Every structure is written in C-alpha cells, then in structure tokens.
Short mmCIF file of C-alpha atoms and ligand atoms in Angstrom, two decimals:
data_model
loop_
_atom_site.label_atom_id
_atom_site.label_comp_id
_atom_site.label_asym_id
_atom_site.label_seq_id
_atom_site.Cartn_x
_atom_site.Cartn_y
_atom_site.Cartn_z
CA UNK E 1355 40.16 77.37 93.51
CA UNK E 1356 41.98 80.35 92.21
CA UNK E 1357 39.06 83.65 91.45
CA UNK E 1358 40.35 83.71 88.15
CA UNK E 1359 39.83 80.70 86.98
CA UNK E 1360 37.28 80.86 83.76
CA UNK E 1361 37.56 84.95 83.87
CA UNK E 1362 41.49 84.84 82.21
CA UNK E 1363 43.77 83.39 79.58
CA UNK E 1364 46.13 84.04 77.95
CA UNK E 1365 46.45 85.76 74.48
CA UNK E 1366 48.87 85.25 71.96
CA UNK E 1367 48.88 86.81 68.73
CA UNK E 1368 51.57 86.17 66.49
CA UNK E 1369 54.51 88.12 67.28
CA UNK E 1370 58.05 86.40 69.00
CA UNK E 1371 58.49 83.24 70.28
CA UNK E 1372 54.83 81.24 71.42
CA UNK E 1373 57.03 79.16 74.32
CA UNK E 1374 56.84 81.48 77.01
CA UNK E 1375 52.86 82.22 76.33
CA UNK E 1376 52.52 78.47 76.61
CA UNK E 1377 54.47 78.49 79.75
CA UNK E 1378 52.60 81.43 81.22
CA UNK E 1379 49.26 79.41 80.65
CA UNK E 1380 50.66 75.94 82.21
CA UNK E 1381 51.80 77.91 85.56
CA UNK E 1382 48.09 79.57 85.60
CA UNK E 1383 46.50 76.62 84.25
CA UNK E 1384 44.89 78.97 81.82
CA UNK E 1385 43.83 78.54 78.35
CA UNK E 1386 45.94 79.78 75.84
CA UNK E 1387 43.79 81.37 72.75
CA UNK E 1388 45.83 82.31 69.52
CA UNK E 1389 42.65 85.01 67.94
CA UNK E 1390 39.84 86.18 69.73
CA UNK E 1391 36.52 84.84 68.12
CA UNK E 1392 33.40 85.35 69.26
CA UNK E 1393 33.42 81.89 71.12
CA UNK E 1394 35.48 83.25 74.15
CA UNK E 1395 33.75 82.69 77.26
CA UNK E 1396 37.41 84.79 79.28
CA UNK E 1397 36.94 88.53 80.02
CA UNK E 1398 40.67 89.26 80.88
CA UNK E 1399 43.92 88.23 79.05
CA UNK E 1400 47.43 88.05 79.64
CA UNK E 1401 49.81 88.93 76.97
CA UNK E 1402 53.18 90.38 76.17
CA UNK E 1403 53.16 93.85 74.59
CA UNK E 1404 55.79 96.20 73.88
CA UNK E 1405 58.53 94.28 76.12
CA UNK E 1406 56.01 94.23 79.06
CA UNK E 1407 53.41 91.38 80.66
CA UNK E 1408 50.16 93.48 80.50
CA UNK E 1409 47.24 92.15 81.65
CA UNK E 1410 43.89 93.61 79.53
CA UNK E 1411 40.37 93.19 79.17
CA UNK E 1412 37.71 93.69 76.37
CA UNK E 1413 37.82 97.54 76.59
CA UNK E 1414 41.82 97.43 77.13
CA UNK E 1415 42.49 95.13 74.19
CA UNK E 1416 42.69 98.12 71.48
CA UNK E 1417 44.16 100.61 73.94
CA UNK E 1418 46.95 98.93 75.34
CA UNK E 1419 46.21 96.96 78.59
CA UNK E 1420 48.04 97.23 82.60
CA UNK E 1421 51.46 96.68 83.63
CA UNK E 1422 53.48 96.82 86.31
CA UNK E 1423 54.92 100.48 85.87
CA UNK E 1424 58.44 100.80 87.28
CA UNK E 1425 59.12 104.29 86.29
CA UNK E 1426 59.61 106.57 88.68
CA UNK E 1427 55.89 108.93 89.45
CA UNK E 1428 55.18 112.61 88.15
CA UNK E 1429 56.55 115.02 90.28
CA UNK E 1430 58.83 112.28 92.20
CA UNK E 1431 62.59 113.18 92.26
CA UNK E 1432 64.47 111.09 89.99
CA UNK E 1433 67.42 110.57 91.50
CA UNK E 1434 68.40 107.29 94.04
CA UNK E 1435 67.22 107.69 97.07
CA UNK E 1436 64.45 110.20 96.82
CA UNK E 1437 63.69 112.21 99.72
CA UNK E 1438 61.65 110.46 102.68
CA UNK E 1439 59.02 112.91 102.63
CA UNK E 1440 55.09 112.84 102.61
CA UNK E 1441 52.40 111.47 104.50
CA UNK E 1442 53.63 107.70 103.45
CA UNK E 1443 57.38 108.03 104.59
CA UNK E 1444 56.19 109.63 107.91
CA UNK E 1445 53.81 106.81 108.37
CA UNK E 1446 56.29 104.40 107.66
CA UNK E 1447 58.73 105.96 110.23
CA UNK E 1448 61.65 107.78 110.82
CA UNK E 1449 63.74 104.81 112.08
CA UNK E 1450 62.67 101.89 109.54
CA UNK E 1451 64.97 100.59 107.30
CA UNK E 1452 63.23 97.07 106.08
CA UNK E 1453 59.85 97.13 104.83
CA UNK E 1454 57.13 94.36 103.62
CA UNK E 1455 54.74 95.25 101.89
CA UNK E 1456 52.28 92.26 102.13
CA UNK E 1457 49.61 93.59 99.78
CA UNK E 1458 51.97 94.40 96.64
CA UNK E 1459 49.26 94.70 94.17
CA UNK E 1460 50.69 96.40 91.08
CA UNK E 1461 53.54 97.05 92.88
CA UNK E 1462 53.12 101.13 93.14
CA UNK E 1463 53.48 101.70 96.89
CA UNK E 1464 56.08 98.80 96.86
CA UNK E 1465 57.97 100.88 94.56
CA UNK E 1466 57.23 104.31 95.97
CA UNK E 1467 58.88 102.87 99.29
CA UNK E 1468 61.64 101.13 97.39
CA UNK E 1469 62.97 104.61 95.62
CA UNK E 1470 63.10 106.16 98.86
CA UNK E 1471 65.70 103.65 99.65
CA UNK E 1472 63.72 101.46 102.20
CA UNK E 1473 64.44 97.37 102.22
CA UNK E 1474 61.78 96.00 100.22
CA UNK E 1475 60.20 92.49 100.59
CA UNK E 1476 56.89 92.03 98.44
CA UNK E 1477 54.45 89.50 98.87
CA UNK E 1478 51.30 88.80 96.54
CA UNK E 1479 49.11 86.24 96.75
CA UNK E 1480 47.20 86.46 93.32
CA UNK E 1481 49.19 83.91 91.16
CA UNK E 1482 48.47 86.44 88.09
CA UNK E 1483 49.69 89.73 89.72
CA UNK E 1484 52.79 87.60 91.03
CA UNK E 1485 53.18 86.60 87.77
CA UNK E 1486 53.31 90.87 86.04
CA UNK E 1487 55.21 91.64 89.25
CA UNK E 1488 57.77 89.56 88.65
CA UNK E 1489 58.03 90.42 84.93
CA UNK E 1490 57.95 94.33 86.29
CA UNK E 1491 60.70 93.65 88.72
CA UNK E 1492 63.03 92.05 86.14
CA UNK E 1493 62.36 95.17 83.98
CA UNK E 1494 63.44 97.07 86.97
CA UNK E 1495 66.24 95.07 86.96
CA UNK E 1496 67.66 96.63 83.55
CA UNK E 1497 67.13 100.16 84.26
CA UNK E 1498 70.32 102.01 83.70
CA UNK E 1499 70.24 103.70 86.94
CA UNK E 1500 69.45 100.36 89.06
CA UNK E 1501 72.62 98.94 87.15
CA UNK E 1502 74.73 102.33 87.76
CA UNK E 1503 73.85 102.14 91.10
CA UNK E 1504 74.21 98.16 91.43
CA UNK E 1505 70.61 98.11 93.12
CA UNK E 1506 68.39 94.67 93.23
CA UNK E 1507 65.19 95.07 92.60
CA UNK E 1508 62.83 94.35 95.86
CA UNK E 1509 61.85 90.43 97.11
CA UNK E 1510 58.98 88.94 95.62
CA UNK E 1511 56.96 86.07 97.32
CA UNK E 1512 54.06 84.64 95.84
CA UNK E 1513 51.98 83.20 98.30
CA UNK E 1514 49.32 84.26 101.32
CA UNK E 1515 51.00 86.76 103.54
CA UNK E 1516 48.81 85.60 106.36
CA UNK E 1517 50.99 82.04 106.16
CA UNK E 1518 54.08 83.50 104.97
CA UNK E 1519 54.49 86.30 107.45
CA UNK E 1520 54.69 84.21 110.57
CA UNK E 1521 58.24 82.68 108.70
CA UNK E 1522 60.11 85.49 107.58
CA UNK E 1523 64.17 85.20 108.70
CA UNK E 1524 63.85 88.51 110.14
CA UNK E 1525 61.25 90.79 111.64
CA UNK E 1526 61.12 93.91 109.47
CA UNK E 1527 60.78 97.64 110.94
CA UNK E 1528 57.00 97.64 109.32
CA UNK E 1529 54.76 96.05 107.83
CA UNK E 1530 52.82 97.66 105.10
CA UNK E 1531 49.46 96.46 104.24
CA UNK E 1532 46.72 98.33 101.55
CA UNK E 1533 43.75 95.52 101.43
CA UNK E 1534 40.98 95.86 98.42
CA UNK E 1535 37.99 97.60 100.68
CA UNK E 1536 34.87 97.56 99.12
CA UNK E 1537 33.82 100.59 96.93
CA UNK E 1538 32.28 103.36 98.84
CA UNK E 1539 28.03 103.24 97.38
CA UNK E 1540 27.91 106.83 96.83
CA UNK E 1541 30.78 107.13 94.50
CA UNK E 1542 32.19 110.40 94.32
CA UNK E 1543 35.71 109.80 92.41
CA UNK E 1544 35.75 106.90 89.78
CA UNK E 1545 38.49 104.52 90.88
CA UNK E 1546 41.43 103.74 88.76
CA UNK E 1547 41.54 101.52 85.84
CA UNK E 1548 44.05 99.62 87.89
CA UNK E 1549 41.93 98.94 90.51
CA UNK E 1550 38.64 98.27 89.16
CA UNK E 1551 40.46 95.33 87.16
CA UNK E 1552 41.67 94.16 89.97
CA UNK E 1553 38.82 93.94 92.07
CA UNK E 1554 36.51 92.60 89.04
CA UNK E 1555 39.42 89.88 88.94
CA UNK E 1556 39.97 88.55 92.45
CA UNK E 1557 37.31 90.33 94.73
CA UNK E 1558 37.54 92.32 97.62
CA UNK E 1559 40.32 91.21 100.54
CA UNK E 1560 37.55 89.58 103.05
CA UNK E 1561 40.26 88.44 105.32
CA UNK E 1562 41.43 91.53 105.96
CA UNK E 1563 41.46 91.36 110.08
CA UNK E 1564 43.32 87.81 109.80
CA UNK E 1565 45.79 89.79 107.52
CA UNK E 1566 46.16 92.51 110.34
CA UNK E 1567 46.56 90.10 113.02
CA UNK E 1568 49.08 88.53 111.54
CA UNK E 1569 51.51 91.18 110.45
CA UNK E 1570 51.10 92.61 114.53
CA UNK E 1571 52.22 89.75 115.06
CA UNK E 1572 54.99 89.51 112.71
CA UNK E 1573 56.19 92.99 112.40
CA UNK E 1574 59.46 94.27 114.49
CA UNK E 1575 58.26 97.81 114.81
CA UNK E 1576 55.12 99.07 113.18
CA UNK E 1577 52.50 98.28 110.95
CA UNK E 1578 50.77 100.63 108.43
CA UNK E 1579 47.64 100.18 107.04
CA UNK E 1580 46.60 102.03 103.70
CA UNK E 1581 42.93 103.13 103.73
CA UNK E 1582 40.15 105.12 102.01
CA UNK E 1583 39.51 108.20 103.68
CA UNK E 1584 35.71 106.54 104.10
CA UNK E 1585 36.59 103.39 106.08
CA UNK E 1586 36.73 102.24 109.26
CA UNK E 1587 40.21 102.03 111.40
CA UNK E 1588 41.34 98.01 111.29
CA UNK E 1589 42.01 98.40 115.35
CA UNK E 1590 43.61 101.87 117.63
CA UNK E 1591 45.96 103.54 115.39
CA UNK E 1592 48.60 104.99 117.51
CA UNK E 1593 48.83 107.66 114.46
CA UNK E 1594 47.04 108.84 111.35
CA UNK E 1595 48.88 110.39 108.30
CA UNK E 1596 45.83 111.73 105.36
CA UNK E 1597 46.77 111.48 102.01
CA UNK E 1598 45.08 112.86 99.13
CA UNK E 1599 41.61 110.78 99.78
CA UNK E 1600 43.27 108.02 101.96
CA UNK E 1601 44.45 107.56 104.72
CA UNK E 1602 48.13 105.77 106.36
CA UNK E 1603 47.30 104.10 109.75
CA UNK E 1604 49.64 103.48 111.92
CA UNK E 1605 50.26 100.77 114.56
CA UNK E 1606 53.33 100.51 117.30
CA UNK E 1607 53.77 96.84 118.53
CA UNK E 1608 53.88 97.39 122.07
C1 SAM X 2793 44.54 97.19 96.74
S1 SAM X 2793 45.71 96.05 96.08
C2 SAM X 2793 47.27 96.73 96.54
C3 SAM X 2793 47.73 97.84 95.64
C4 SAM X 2793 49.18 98.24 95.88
N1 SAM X 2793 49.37 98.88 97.17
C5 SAM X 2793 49.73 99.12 94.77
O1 SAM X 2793 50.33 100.17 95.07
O2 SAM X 2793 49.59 98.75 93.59
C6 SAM X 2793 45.63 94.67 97.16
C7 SAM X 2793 46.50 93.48 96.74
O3 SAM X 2793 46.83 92.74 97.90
C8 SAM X 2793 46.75 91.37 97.63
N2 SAM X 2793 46.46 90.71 98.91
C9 SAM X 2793 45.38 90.88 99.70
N3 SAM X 2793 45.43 90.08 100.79
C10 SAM X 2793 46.61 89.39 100.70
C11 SAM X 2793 47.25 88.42 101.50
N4 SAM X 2793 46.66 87.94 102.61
N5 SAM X 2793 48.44 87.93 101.11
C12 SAM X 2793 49.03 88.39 99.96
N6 SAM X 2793 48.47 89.29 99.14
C13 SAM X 2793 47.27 89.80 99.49
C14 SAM X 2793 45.62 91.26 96.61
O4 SAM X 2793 45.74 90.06 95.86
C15 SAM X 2793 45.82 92.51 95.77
O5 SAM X 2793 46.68 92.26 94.68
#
C-alpha cells in the first residue's frame, strides 16, 4: 500500500478546468476535496498553482507550497552546458556521459547533472513525486533556451529502481543514488522544507543496501552515492568528494 495513502489529496479550488484535478486523484487514488473544512482527516495536498503541480501542507497552504524547480541554481552559470566543475561533477567522473539518477526526488541533483550536459535517465518510485516530476519536466520542456537549443528534457520512470535497474537497454557510465537517511538526533542545521515533506510523506529509504546492490550491479562504470557528512559509507568507496555538509561516494565496478 502506497505511504501516502490517507496523508494526501488533492485540492481544487475553483480556478481552470476541474478535469485534470479529477484525473490527478484517479491515478493516486486520492480524494479529491473542493474547500478545506474542518472535517479533513489529509495533511498534504496536491494542487495546481501558478502554472505549476505543487504539492503543500497545512503550513504551506497560505505561502505557496513545493514544486519541482527547473530553473537553473544561484550562482550556477546560465548558459547550456555549464561547466563540469565541483565536488558532484568530479564524483560523477571525468569520462561519463549517461547518468541515472535512481533517487530523483525533486529532481535537483537530476537537474544539476542534466545542465552540465550529462545523459539523464530519472527514476522515482513515489507515485506523487513521479507525478510533480513529470509536470516539472514538461515545464522544462518550454523553456526558451531548451527549445533554442532543441534539448529534451531528461527520462522519467516511475517505478522501484531496485526492479527497474536490472532492465535498462544500456548500462550507463554511473549510477547516481541520494537515499532519505534518517535525521541526525542532535540536529545542528534544520533540514529543508523540501525534505522534511518528503520524509513526513513516504519515510526514510529502508532498502537502501538492496538499492546499492543493485545499481553495482547495473551500472557500466561507477556508482555515486550522496550522503550526509554524519553517515556511514554504504560499502569501500574507491573515492570521497565533501560537499558543503555531505558527502559524494564513489564506487568503480571492478
Ligand atoms: C532524498 S530524496 C532525493 C532528492 C534528490 N536527489 C533531489 O535533488 O531532489 C530520495 C528520493 O528517492 C526515492 N527513492 C528511494 N529509493 C528508491 C528506489 N528504490 N527506487 C526509486 N526511487 C527511490 C524516494 O522516493 C525519494 O523521492
């Protein structure tokens, strides 16, 4: 059974065309709630805003709520490719060209990779991120500069990567994997918003080694493994790159 089931539905409240709210709930199997009385038992919601899928909860509902943000980071060059340089591009390899990312999550290392002109196959196995990835990536889509440039936007597969790994047409270079660890107890830095909402929706990734095993097994080249600077190595790195509290492990298949 789905971890969302009884936490989300989805909200619609009057503006454009109900059909694709109605659709959104069938493919969750989600119930679709036109005001928000006091009777809702759901603590997170799904609804269009501003052109976007944004998934909110109670505090988020006023402020805005979480989408999958395809525009380009502070500080990153805007400009197609930009350069391969930092901790995660050296982690990911001089030589690699294709890339899965088998965690995609909200999609912000996926697209981090992507604009520095890496081959980008996502997979996501939480029917409801699928679902704002896929609305993301079609906004990607439009961008004037994907267009210009006659880019598509990366691969998305919704499904387990454990399963879905083992039949991929090709090996890719790497394999790129950033499980949900559990929160460190003494918390020093508060989390994202991003993540917290994430992790109050579907739970930490339990089957983390499984996941590992599989991309080894899978991947042409390399695997990387994002991690908090706190947590334990998933096996030997052959290399470590440190980020700004995290860590990029790195694995050569031998
Ligand atoms: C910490 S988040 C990833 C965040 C992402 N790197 C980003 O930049 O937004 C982990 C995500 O991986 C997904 N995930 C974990 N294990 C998976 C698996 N075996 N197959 C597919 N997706 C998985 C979870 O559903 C969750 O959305």
């Amino acid at each position: 059974m789905p971890k969302y089931l009884g936490k989300l539905a989805v909200l619609y409240q009057g503006l454009g065309d109900i059909e694709p709210y109605q659709q959104l709930a069938t493919r969750l199997a989600v119930p679709l709630h036109q005001s928000l009385d006091a009777g809702i038992q759901e603590e997170f919601f799904l609804a269009w805003r501003d052109g976007c899928l944004k998934l909110l909860d109670k505090e988020l509902l006023k402020k805005g709520g979480l989408t999958v943000d395809v525009a380009p980071r502070a500080g990153e060059q805007r400009s197609w490719p930009a350069p391969k340089d930092g901790a995660l591009s050296q982690a990911l390899g001089r030589k690699t060209k294709t890339v899965v990312d088998a965690t995609t999550g909200w999609g912000q290392d996926s697209l981090h990779i992507f604009r520095m002109g890496y081959e980008v196959t996502c997979i996501e196995r939480s029917p409801v991120m699928a679902e704002l990835l896929a609305d993301g990536f079609a906004r990607l889509a439009q961008e004037d500069w994907m267009q210009r440039l006659n880019l598509q936007a990366p691969k998305l597969l919704a499904g387990n990567s454990i399963n879905l790994l083992a039949n991929l047409e090709q090996a890719p270079d790497c394999i790129y994997l950033d499980p949900m660890f559990p929160p460190k107890r003494k918390k020093s830095a508060l989390p994202k918003k991003s993540m917290t909402i994430l992790r109050d929706l579907l739970g930490d990734d339990d089957d983390k080694e499984q996941l590992f095993a599989a991309a080894m097994a899978a991947t042409g080249k390399r695997v990387v493994v994002k991690s908090p600077d706190h947590a334990e190595p998933l096996g030997e790195p052959n290399a470590s790159f440190s980020g700004k509290l995290l860590r990029y492990d790195v694995y050569l298949k031998g």
